[in-house]
PDB file of C-alpha atoms and ligand atoms in Angstrom:
ATOM      1  CA  MET A   1     123.226 116.463 103.502  1.00  0.00           C
ATOM      2  CA  LEU A   2     123.933 113.353 101.885  1.00  0.00           C
ATOM      3  CA  GLU A   3     123.904 112.678  97.758  1.00  0.00           C
ATOM      4  CA  VAL A   4     124.225 109.507  95.665  1.00  0.00           C
ATOM      5  CA  ARG A   5     124.333 109.615  92.350  1.00  0.00           C
ATOM      6  CA  ASP A   6     124.386 107.086  89.890  1.00  0.00           C
ATOM      7  CA  LEU A   7     126.194 104.500  91.808  1.00  0.00           C
ATOM      8  CA  THR A   8     127.115 101.423  90.164  1.00  0.00           C
ATOM      9  CA  LYS A   9     129.420  98.288  91.279  1.00  0.00           C
ATOM     10  CA  SER A  10     129.591  94.832  89.883  1.00  0.00           C
ATOM     11  CA  PHE A  11     131.365  91.590  90.630  1.00  0.00           C
ATOM     12  CA  ASP A  12     132.945  89.861  88.058  1.00  0.00           C
ATOM     13  CA  GLY A  13     129.729  90.976  85.641  1.00  0.00           C
ATOM     14  CA  PHE A  14     126.709  90.552  88.152  1.00  0.00           C
ATOM     15  CA  VAL A  15     125.609  93.980  89.090  1.00  0.00           C
ATOM     16  CA  ALA A  16     124.817  94.363  92.635  1.00  0.00           C
ATOM     17  CA  VAL A  17     124.387  98.071  92.489  1.00  0.00           C
ATOM     18  CA  SER A  18     122.764  99.897  89.330  1.00  0.00           C
ATOM     19  CA  GLY A  19     122.737 103.253  89.150  1.00  0.00           C
ATOM     20  CA  VAL A  20     121.476 104.126  92.682  1.00  0.00           C
ATOM     21  CA  THR A  21     120.154 108.079  93.160  1.00  0.00           C
ATOM     22  CA  PHE A  22     118.857 109.105  96.164  1.00  0.00           C
ATOM     23  CA  GLY A  23     119.779 111.798  99.063  1.00  0.00           C
ATOM     24  CA  VAL A  24     119.405 112.009 102.537  1.00  0.00           C
ATOM     25  CA  PRO A  25     118.376 115.307 103.878  1.00  0.00           C
ATOM     26  CA  ARG A  26     120.469 116.900 107.494  1.00  0.00           C
ATOM     27  CA  GLY A  27     118.434 115.525 110.501  1.00  0.00           C
ATOM     28  CA  ALA A  28     116.377 113.212 108.918  1.00  0.00           C
ATOM     29  CA  ILE A  29     115.885 109.387 109.718  1.00  0.00           C
ATOM     30  CA  SER A  30     116.169 107.619 106.614  1.00  0.00           C
ATOM     31  CA  ALA A  31     116.389 104.003 105.398  1.00  0.00           C
ATOM     32  CA  ILE A  32     117.223 101.930 102.391  1.00  0.00           C
ATOM     33  CA  ILE A  33     114.897  98.642 102.071  1.00  0.00           C
ATOM     34  CA  GLY A  34     114.895  95.610 100.119  1.00  0.00           C
ATOM     35  CA  PRO A  35     115.104  91.949 100.517  1.00  0.00           C
ATOM     36  CA  ASN A  36     118.559  90.150 101.092  1.00  0.00           C
ATOM     37  CA  GLY A  37     120.590  90.127  98.217  1.00  0.00           C
ATOM     38  CA  ALA A  38     118.951  93.636  97.299  1.00  0.00           C
ATOM     39  CA  GLY A  39     122.514  95.534  97.412  1.00  0.00           C
ATOM     40  CA  LYS A  40     121.933  97.252 100.737  1.00  0.00           C
ATOM     41  CA  THR A  41     125.278  96.117 102.044  1.00  0.00           C
ATOM     42  CA  THR A  42     126.954  96.954  98.876  1.00  0.00           C
ATOM     43  CA  LEU A  43     125.424 100.299  98.746  1.00  0.00           C
ATOM     44  CA  PHE A  44     126.770 101.041 102.373  1.00  0.00           C
ATOM     45  CA  ASN A  45     130.336  99.945 101.561  1.00  0.00           C
ATOM     46  CA  LEU A  46     130.172 102.111  98.232  1.00  0.00           C
ATOM     47  CA  ILE A  47     129.128 105.277 100.505  1.00  0.00           C
ATOM     48  CA  THR A  48     131.599 104.294 103.084  1.00  0.00           C
ATOM     49  CA  GLY A  49     134.507 104.076 100.903  1.00  0.00           C
ATOM     50  CA  HIS A  50     134.834 100.247 101.781  1.00  0.00           C
ATOM     51  CA  LEU A  51     134.427  99.802  97.970  1.00  0.00           C
ATOM     52  CA  ARG A  52     135.246 101.334  95.024  1.00  0.00           C
ATOM     53  CA  PRO A  53     131.911 102.095  92.907  1.00  0.00           C
ATOM     54  CA  ASP A  54     132.745 101.102  88.973  1.00  0.00           C
ATOM     55  CA  ARG A  55     130.893 104.715  88.033  1.00  0.00           C
ATOM     56  CA  GLY A  56     129.033 107.596  90.131  1.00  0.00           C
ATOM     57  CA  HIS A  57     129.192 109.785  93.167  1.00  0.00           C
ATOM     58  CA  VAL A  58     129.110 110.506  96.896  1.00  0.00           C
ATOM     59  CA  THR A  59     128.562 113.679  98.047  1.00  0.00           C
ATOM     60  CA  LEU A  60     128.850 114.674 101.644  1.00  0.00           C
ATOM     61  CA  ASN A  61     127.648 118.336 102.531  1.00  0.00           C
ATOM     62  CA  GLY A  62     128.830 119.614  98.645  1.00  0.00           C
ATOM     63  CA  ARG A  63     131.943 117.954  99.009  1.00  0.00           C
ATOM     64  CA  ASP A  64     132.895 114.462  96.364  1.00  0.00           C
ATOM     65  CA  VAL A  65     133.969 112.110  98.845  1.00  0.00           C
ATOM     66  CA  THR A  66     133.504 109.317  96.276  1.00  0.00           C
ATOM     67  CA  HIS A  67     137.070 108.091  96.785  1.00  0.00           C
ATOM     68  CA  VAL A  68     137.870 109.220 100.462  1.00  0.00           C
ATOM     69  CA  ALA A  69     139.235 106.309 102.361  1.00  0.00           C
ATOM     70  CA  PRO A  70     136.875 104.826 105.124  1.00  0.00           C
ATOM     71  CA  HIS A  71     139.109 106.435 108.133  1.00  0.00           C
ATOM     72  CA  ASP A  72     138.904 109.755 106.178  1.00  0.00           C
ATOM     73  CA  LEU A  73     135.445 109.916 105.990  1.00  0.00           C
ATOM     74  CA  CYS A  74     135.027 109.041 109.810  1.00  0.00           C
ATOM     75  CA  ARG A  75     137.066 112.159 110.366  1.00  0.00           C
ATOM     76  CA  LEU A  76     134.643 114.117 107.887  1.00  0.00           C
ATOM     77  CA  GLY A  77     131.438 112.874 110.236  1.00  0.00           C
ATOM     78  CA  VAL A  78     130.327 109.894 108.854  1.00  0.00           C
ATOM     79  CA  GLY A  79     129.764 106.566 111.799  1.00  0.00           C
ATOM     80  CA  ARG A  80     128.831 103.222 110.386  1.00  0.00           C
ATOM     81  CA  SER A  81     128.070 100.277 111.921  1.00  0.00           C
ATOM     82  CA  PHE A  82     128.235  96.489 110.173  1.00  0.00           C
ATOM     83  CA  GLN A  83     125.621  94.044 109.550  1.00  0.00           C
ATOM     84  CA  ARG A  84     127.850  91.094 111.115  1.00  0.00           C
ATOM     85  CA  THR A  85     129.234  92.730 114.258  1.00  0.00           C
ATOM     86  CA  ASN A  86     132.539  94.799 114.420  1.00  0.00           C
ATOM     87  CA  ILE A  87     133.322  94.510 118.148  1.00  0.00           C
ATOM     88  CA  PHE A  88     136.784  93.022 119.870  1.00  0.00           C
ATOM     89  CA  PRO A  89     135.463  89.795 121.623  1.00  0.00           C
ATOM     90  CA  ARG A  90     138.289  89.768 123.877  1.00  0.00           C
ATOM     91  CA  LEU A  91     138.074  93.033 125.694  1.00  0.00           C
ATOM     92  CA  THR A  92     135.362  93.836 127.891  1.00  0.00           C
ATOM     93  CA  VAL A  93     132.606  96.372 126.922  1.00  0.00           C
ATOM     94  CA  PHE A  94     134.050  99.355 128.415  1.00  0.00           C
ATOM     95  CA  GLU A  95     137.690  98.347 127.060  1.00  0.00           C
ATOM     96  CA  ASN A  96     135.792  98.670 123.525  1.00  0.00           C
ATOM     97  CA  VAL A  97     134.216 101.888 123.796  1.00  0.00           C
ATOM     98  CA  GLN A  98     137.331 103.131 125.530  1.00  0.00           C
ATOM     99  CA  ALA A  99     139.093 102.236 122.510  1.00  0.00           C
ATOM    100  CA  ALA A 100     137.238 103.384 120.048  1.00  0.00           C
ATOM    101  CA  PHE A 101     137.356 106.769 121.928  1.00  0.00           C
ATOM    102  CA  ILE A 102     141.501 106.485 121.765  1.00  0.00           C
ATOM    103  CA  CYS A 103     140.979 105.831 118.091  1.00  0.00           C
ATOM    104  CA  HIS A 104     139.024 109.111 117.607  1.00  0.00           C
ATOM    105  CA  ARG A 105     140.797 111.298 119.805  1.00  0.00           C
ATOM    106  CA  GLY A 106     143.803 110.120 120.825  1.00  0.00           C
ATOM    107  CA  GLY A 107     145.597 108.888 123.985  1.00  0.00           C
ATOM    108  CA  GLY A 108     147.228 106.117 123.709  1.00  0.00           C
ATOM    109  CA  TRP A 109     146.152 102.643 123.402  1.00  0.00           C
ATOM    110  CA  ASN A 110     147.987 100.288 125.946  1.00  0.00           C
ATOM    111  CA  LEU A 111     146.170  97.094 126.805  1.00  0.00           C
ATOM    112  CA  LEU A 112     147.956  96.672 130.036  1.00  0.00           C
ATOM    113  CA  ALA A 113     146.561 100.504 131.185  1.00  0.00           C
ATOM    114  CA  ALA A 114     143.094 100.243 129.816  1.00  0.00           C
ATOM    115  CA  GLY A 115     141.635 100.029 133.131  1.00  0.00           C
ATOM    116  CA  ASP A 116     142.884 103.520 133.993  1.00  0.00           C
ATOM    117  CA  GLY A 117     141.577 106.587 133.428  1.00  0.00           C
ATOM    118  CA  VAL A 118     141.606 107.221 129.744  1.00  0.00           C
ATOM    119  CA  HIS A 119     138.284 108.980 128.297  1.00  0.00           C
ATOM    120  CA  ARG A 120     136.882 106.779 131.318  1.00  0.00           C
ATOM    121  CA  ASP A 121     133.818 109.519 131.625  1.00  0.00           C
ATOM    122  CA  GLU A 122     132.951 109.417 128.198  1.00  0.00           C
ATOM    123  CA  THR A 123     132.774 105.931 128.088  1.00  0.00           C
ATOM    124  CA  ALA A 124     130.969 105.507 131.078  1.00  0.00           C
ATOM    125  CA  ALA A 125     128.182 108.304 129.588  1.00  0.00           C
ATOM    126  CA  LEU A 126     128.230 106.419 126.223  1.00  0.00           C
ATOM    127  CA  LEU A 127     127.580 103.150 128.046  1.00  0.00           C
ATOM    128  CA  GLU A 128     124.563 104.536 129.702  1.00  0.00           C
ATOM    129  CA  SER A 129     123.057 105.853 126.737  1.00  0.00           C
ATOM    130  CA  VAL A 130     122.901 102.512 124.864  1.00  0.00           C
ATOM    131  CA  GLY A 131     121.864 100.716 127.843  1.00  0.00           C
ATOM    132  CA  LEU A 132     125.205  99.132 128.859  1.00  0.00           C
ATOM    133  CA  ALA A 133     125.794 100.502 131.886  1.00  0.00           C
ATOM    134  CA  GLY A 134     125.495  97.446 133.889  1.00  0.00           C
ATOM    135  CA  ARG A 135     127.617  95.404 131.286  1.00  0.00           C
ATOM    136  CA  ALA A 136     130.418  97.254 131.408  1.00  0.00           C
ATOM    137  CA  GLY A 137     132.938  94.615 132.705  1.00  0.00           C
ATOM    138  CA  GLU A 138     131.959  91.720 130.728  1.00  0.00           C
ATOM    139  CA  VAL A 139     133.685  90.321 127.648  1.00  0.00           C
ATOM    140  CA  ALA A 140     132.214  91.758 124.646  1.00  0.00           C
ATOM    141  CA  GLY A 141     132.607  88.436 122.772  1.00  0.00           C
ATOM    142  CA  PHE A 142     129.765  87.051 125.706  1.00  0.00           C
ATOM    143  CA  LEU A 143     127.143  89.491 125.093  1.00  0.00           C
ATOM    144  CA  SER A 144     123.699  88.311 123.701  1.00  0.00           C
ATOM    145  CA  HIS A 145     123.452  89.006 119.919  1.00  0.00           C
ATOM    146  CA  GLY A 146     121.295  92.032 120.979  1.00  0.00           C
ATOM    147  CA  GLY A 147     123.859  93.442 123.490  1.00  0.00           C
ATOM    148  CA  GLN A 148     126.650  93.221 120.674  1.00  0.00           C
ATOM    149  CA  LYS A 149     124.588  95.340 118.341  1.00  0.00           C
ATOM    150  CA  GLN A 150     124.201  98.064 121.257  1.00  0.00           C
ATOM    151  CA  LEU A 151     127.473  97.960 121.701  1.00  0.00           C
ATOM    152  CA  GLU A 152     128.375  98.594 118.134  1.00  0.00           C
ATOM    153  CA  LEU A 153     126.061 101.203 118.238  1.00  0.00           C
ATOM    154  CA  GLY A 154     128.325 102.291 120.840  1.00  0.00           C
ATOM    155  CA  LEU A 155     131.412 102.090 119.003  1.00  0.00           C
ATOM    156  CA  ALA A 156     130.070 104.145 116.256  1.00  0.00           C
ATOM    157  CA  LEU A 157     128.931 107.225 118.347  1.00  0.00           C
ATOM    158  CA  ALA A 158     132.473 107.112 119.981  1.00  0.00           C
ATOM    159  CA  LEU A 159     133.641 108.539 116.844  1.00  0.00           C
ATOM    160  CA  GLU A 160     130.982 111.373 117.119  1.00  0.00           C
ATOM    161  CA  PRO A 161     129.706 111.420 113.726  1.00  0.00           C
ATOM    162  CA  GLU A 162     127.208 114.029 112.375  1.00  0.00           C
ATOM    163  CA  ILE A 163     125.762 111.230 110.227  1.00  0.00           C
ATOM    164  CA  LEU A 164     125.453 107.592 111.060  1.00  0.00           C
ATOM    165  CA  LEU A 165     124.945 104.739 108.987  1.00  0.00           C
ATOM    166  CA  LEU A 166     123.997 101.432 110.335  1.00  0.00           C
ATOM    167  CA  ASP A 167     123.422  98.150 108.550  1.00  0.00           C
ATOM    168  CA  GLU A 168     120.249  96.364 109.452  1.00  0.00           C
ATOM    169  CA  PRO A 169     121.059  97.253 113.202  1.00  0.00           C
ATOM    170  CA  THR A 170     118.234  94.791 114.279  1.00  0.00           C
ATOM    171  CA  ALA A 171     119.579  92.026 112.112  1.00  0.00           C
ATOM    172  CA  GLY A 172     118.982  88.343 114.251  1.00  0.00           C
ATOM    173  CA  MET A 173     116.991  90.124 116.928  1.00  0.00           C
ATOM    174  CA  SER A 174     113.044  89.020 117.967  1.00  0.00           C
ATOM    175  CA  ALA A 175     110.361  90.894 117.410  1.00  0.00           C
ATOM    176  CA  ALA A 176     110.793  92.518 120.685  1.00  0.00           C
ATOM    177  CA  GLU A 177     114.507  93.164 120.729  1.00  0.00           C
ATOM    178  CA  THR A 178     113.530  94.941 117.744  1.00  0.00           C
ATOM    179  CA  ARG A 179     111.474  97.207 118.949  1.00  0.00           C
ATOM    180  CA  GLU A 180     113.282  98.170 121.687  1.00  0.00           C
ATOM    181  CA  SER A 181     116.467  98.548 119.615  1.00  0.00           C
ATOM    182  CA  ILE A 182     114.737 100.749 117.266  1.00  0.00           C
ATOM    183  CA  ARG A 183     113.230 103.032 120.362  1.00  0.00           C
ATOM    184  CA  LEU A 184     117.028 103.266 121.449  1.00  0.00           C
ATOM    185  CA  ILE A 185     118.261 104.165 118.158  1.00  0.00           C
ATOM    186  CA  GLU A 186     115.609 106.817 117.555  1.00  0.00           C
ATOM    187  CA  ARG A 187     116.042 108.309 120.911  1.00  0.00           C
ATOM    188  CA  ILE A 188     119.791 108.254 120.396  1.00  0.00           C
ATOM    189  CA  VAL A 189     119.561 110.020 116.869  1.00  0.00           C
ATOM    190  CA  ARG A 190     117.174 112.792 118.111  1.00  0.00           C
ATOM    191  CA  GLU A 191     119.050 113.186 121.740  1.00  0.00           C
ATOM    192  CA  ARG A 192     122.133 114.412 119.692  1.00  0.00           C
ATOM    193  CA  GLY A 193     120.775 115.910 116.705  1.00  0.00           C
ATOM    194  CA  LEU A 194     122.317 113.198 114.163  1.00  0.00           C
ATOM    195  CA  THR A 195     121.274 112.165 110.646  1.00  0.00           C
ATOM    196  CA  LEU A 196     120.322 108.334 110.345  1.00  0.00           C
ATOM    197  CA  LEU A 197     120.503 106.306 107.394  1.00  0.00           C
ATOM    198  CA  PHE A 198     119.816 102.930 108.035  1.00  0.00           C
ATOM    199  CA  THR A 199     119.182  99.267 106.067  1.00  0.00           C
ATOM    200  CA  GLU A 200     116.410  97.356 107.068  1.00  0.00           C
ATOM    201  CA  HIS A 201     114.978  94.252 105.034  1.00  0.00           C
ATOM    202  CA  ASP A 202     111.647  94.048 107.304  1.00  0.00           C
ATOM    203  CA  MET A 203     109.594  96.581 105.869  1.00  0.00           C
ATOM    204  CA  GLU A 204     107.315  96.667 109.518  1.00  0.00           C
ATOM    205  CA  VAL A 205     110.446  97.942 111.292  1.00  0.00           C
ATOM    206  CA  VAL A 206     111.281 100.840 108.817  1.00  0.00           C
ATOM    207  CA  PHE A 207     107.829 102.272 109.185  1.00  0.00           C
ATOM    208  CA  SER A 208     107.668 102.985 112.453  1.00  0.00           C
ATOM    209  CA  ILE A 209     110.824 105.477 112.347  1.00  0.00           C
ATOM    210  CA  ALA A 210     111.900 106.417 108.899  1.00  0.00           C
ATOM    211  CA  GLN A 211     110.777 110.007 107.342  1.00  0.00           C
ATOM    212  CA  ARG A 212     112.220 108.597 104.194  1.00  0.00           C
ATOM    213  CA  LEU A 213     112.491 105.358 102.023  1.00  0.00           C
ATOM    214  CA  THR A 214     114.561 104.502  99.265  1.00  0.00           C
ATOM    215  CA  VAL A 215     113.470 100.809  97.921  1.00  0.00           C
ATOM    216  CA  LEU A 216     116.255  98.445  96.554  1.00  0.00           C
ATOM    217  CA  HIS A 217     115.648  95.539  94.155  1.00  0.00           C
ATOM    218  CA  GLN A 218     118.491  93.650  92.596  1.00  0.00           C
ATOM    219  CA  GLY A 219     120.202  96.606  92.795  1.00  0.00           C
ATOM    220  CA  ARG A 220     118.271  99.123  91.559  1.00  0.00           C
ATOM    221  CA  VAL A 221     116.243 102.032  93.162  1.00  0.00           C
ATOM    222  CA  ILE A 222     111.972 101.372  92.372  1.00  0.00           C
ATOM    223  CA  ALA A 223     111.137 103.533  94.736  1.00  0.00           C
ATOM    224  CA  ASP A 224     111.863 106.400  97.010  1.00  0.00           C
ATOM    225  CA  GLY A 225     109.983 109.264  99.301  1.00  0.00           C
ATOM    226  CA  ALA A 226     107.886 109.119 102.357  1.00  0.00           C
ATOM    227  CA  PRO A 227     106.771 105.981 103.684  1.00  0.00           C
ATOM    228  CA  ASP A 228     102.989 106.081 102.817  1.00  0.00           C
ATOM    229  CA  GLU A 229     103.795 107.210  99.252  1.00  0.00           C
ATOM    230  CA  VAL A 230     106.359 104.133  99.441  1.00  0.00           C
ATOM    231  CA  ARG A 231     103.665 101.506 101.000  1.00  0.00           C
ATOM    232  CA  ARG A 232     101.201 102.244  97.892  1.00  0.00           C
ATOM    233  CA  ASP A 233     103.590 102.374  95.214  1.00  0.00           C
ATOM    234  CA  THR A 234     102.405  99.675  92.902  1.00  0.00           C
ATOM    235  CA  GLU A 235     105.744  98.199  91.853  1.00  0.00           C
ATOM    236  CA  VAL A 236     106.979  97.920  96.030  1.00  0.00           C
ATOM    237  CA  ARG A 237     103.622  95.893  96.268  1.00  0.00           C
ATOM    238  CA  ARG A 238     104.420  93.791  93.775  1.00  0.00           C
ATOM    239  CA  VAL A 239     108.023  93.021  93.909  1.00  0.00           C
ATOM    240  CA  TYR A 240     108.448  93.728  97.655  1.00  0.00           C
ATOM    241  CA  LEU A 241     105.408  92.347  99.310  1.00  0.00           C
ATOM    242  CA  GLY A 242     104.725  89.706  96.855  1.00  0.00           C
ATOM    243  CA  GLU A 243     101.161  91.121  95.320  1.00  0.00           C
ATOM    244  CA  ARG A 244     100.102  89.999  92.224  1.00  0.00           C
ATOM    245  CA  HIS A 245      98.259  92.126  89.615  1.00  0.00           C
TER     246      HIS A 245
HETATM  247  N1  ADP B   1     132.424  90.944  97.364  1.00  0.00           N
HETATM  248  C1  ADP B   1     131.339  90.318  96.316  1.00  0.00           C
HETATM  249  N2  ADP B   1     131.574  89.416  95.342  1.00  0.00           N
HETATM  250  C2  ADP B   1     130.483  89.064  94.353  1.00  0.00           C
HETATM  251  N3  ADP B   1     129.349  89.288  94.916  1.00  0.00           N
HETATM  252  C3  ADP B   1     129.127  89.659  95.702  1.00  0.00           C
HETATM  253  C4  ADP B   1     130.191  90.689  96.530  1.00  0.00           C
HETATM  254  N4  ADP B   1     129.334  91.191  97.861  1.00  0.00           N
HETATM  255  C5  ADP B   1     127.977  91.204  97.217  1.00  0.00           C
HETATM  256  N5  ADP B   1     127.735  90.213  96.361  1.00  0.00           N
HETATM  257  C6  ADP B   1     126.544  90.004  95.840  1.00  0.00           C
HETATM  258  O1  ADP B   1     125.880  91.411  95.394  1.00  0.00           O
HETATM  259  C7  ADP B   1     124.421  91.227  95.847  1.00  0.00           C
HETATM  260  C8  ADP B   1     123.923  92.132  96.875  1.00  0.00           C
HETATM  261  O2  ADP B   1     124.503  91.565  98.018  1.00  0.00           O
HETATM  262  P1  ADP B   1     124.478  92.642  99.155  1.00  0.00           P
HETATM  263  O3  ADP B   1     124.795  94.157  99.112  1.00  0.00           O
HETATM  264  O4  ADP B   1     125.028  91.934 100.459  1.00  0.00           O
HETATM  265  O5  ADP B   1     122.964  92.677  99.255  1.00  0.00           O
HETATM  266  P2  ADP B   1     121.827  92.825 100.908  1.00  0.00           P
HETATM  267  O6  ADP B   1     123.100  93.769 101.889  1.00  0.00           O
HETATM  268  O7  ADP B   1     120.923  93.874 100.294  1.00  0.00           O
HETATM  269  O8  ADP B   1     121.632  91.636 101.369  1.00  0.00           O
HETATM  270  C9  ADP B   1     124.082  89.678  96.207  1.00  0.00           C
HETATM  271  O9  ADP B   1     123.530  88.948  94.975  1.00  0.00           O
HETATM  272  C10 ADP B   1     125.653  89.340  96.761  1.00  0.00           C
HETATM  273  O10 ADP B   1     125.736  88.094  96.183  1.00  0.00           O
HETATM  274 MG1   MG B   2     123.191  93.075 103.558  1.00  0.00          MG
END
């Protein structure tokens, strides 16, 4: 469904993403893993049109989308979340998701009328599915970190994507929150028949959910394949798990 070929990006001579090639099959749960600074967020920004690559291509359903702007890519079915949350902190949880529906489907955004009916049922249903039904009236900026991440997921889903790109969806969460959040994401992806690509720095989180892994190290792909293959890979063990040989 999504193909990345030879994607490369430098910042002032520093190569953050270097010749990255991998594919995401439709319906699969795939992950990009790598330690902090490996180039995961940069790679996401290249895929979603937030950054222009120096070289390489991104193809979605066979169509070259390398230079497509983020909002147009969203119309083509690519939804994403950000490593740092991207919510409207002063609006309520409900209004955040409602605003996302209005952006996507139209309906006219008016803060004073926000409490009124526009996309009310879809908003309530989506909040239920991301586990925020009981917090609809709370001001988004006051949610816990985990709650804000759930809301971000809701905002991405309101855009009705076919493929969901989540950048470190469990960043900053406790181990318990992480497990719960991964289960939630997995359930939503399966229920909606989505394709998922997410980034993560904690390898254990990834093994519990991903069918395919791409390991980045200093901007390069050092391994790519099924979790078990990747776990056994000697280079991954050396650079990522810190084993010496
Ligand atoms: N806009 C930028 N300008 C300069 N350097 C950047 C920029 N964005 C990222 N980098 C550098 O690129 C490398 C990869 O960063 P990033 O993609 O955020 O990694 P990750 O998400 O895997 O932690 C890091 O060394 C980072 O400092
Ligand atoms: Mg990152």
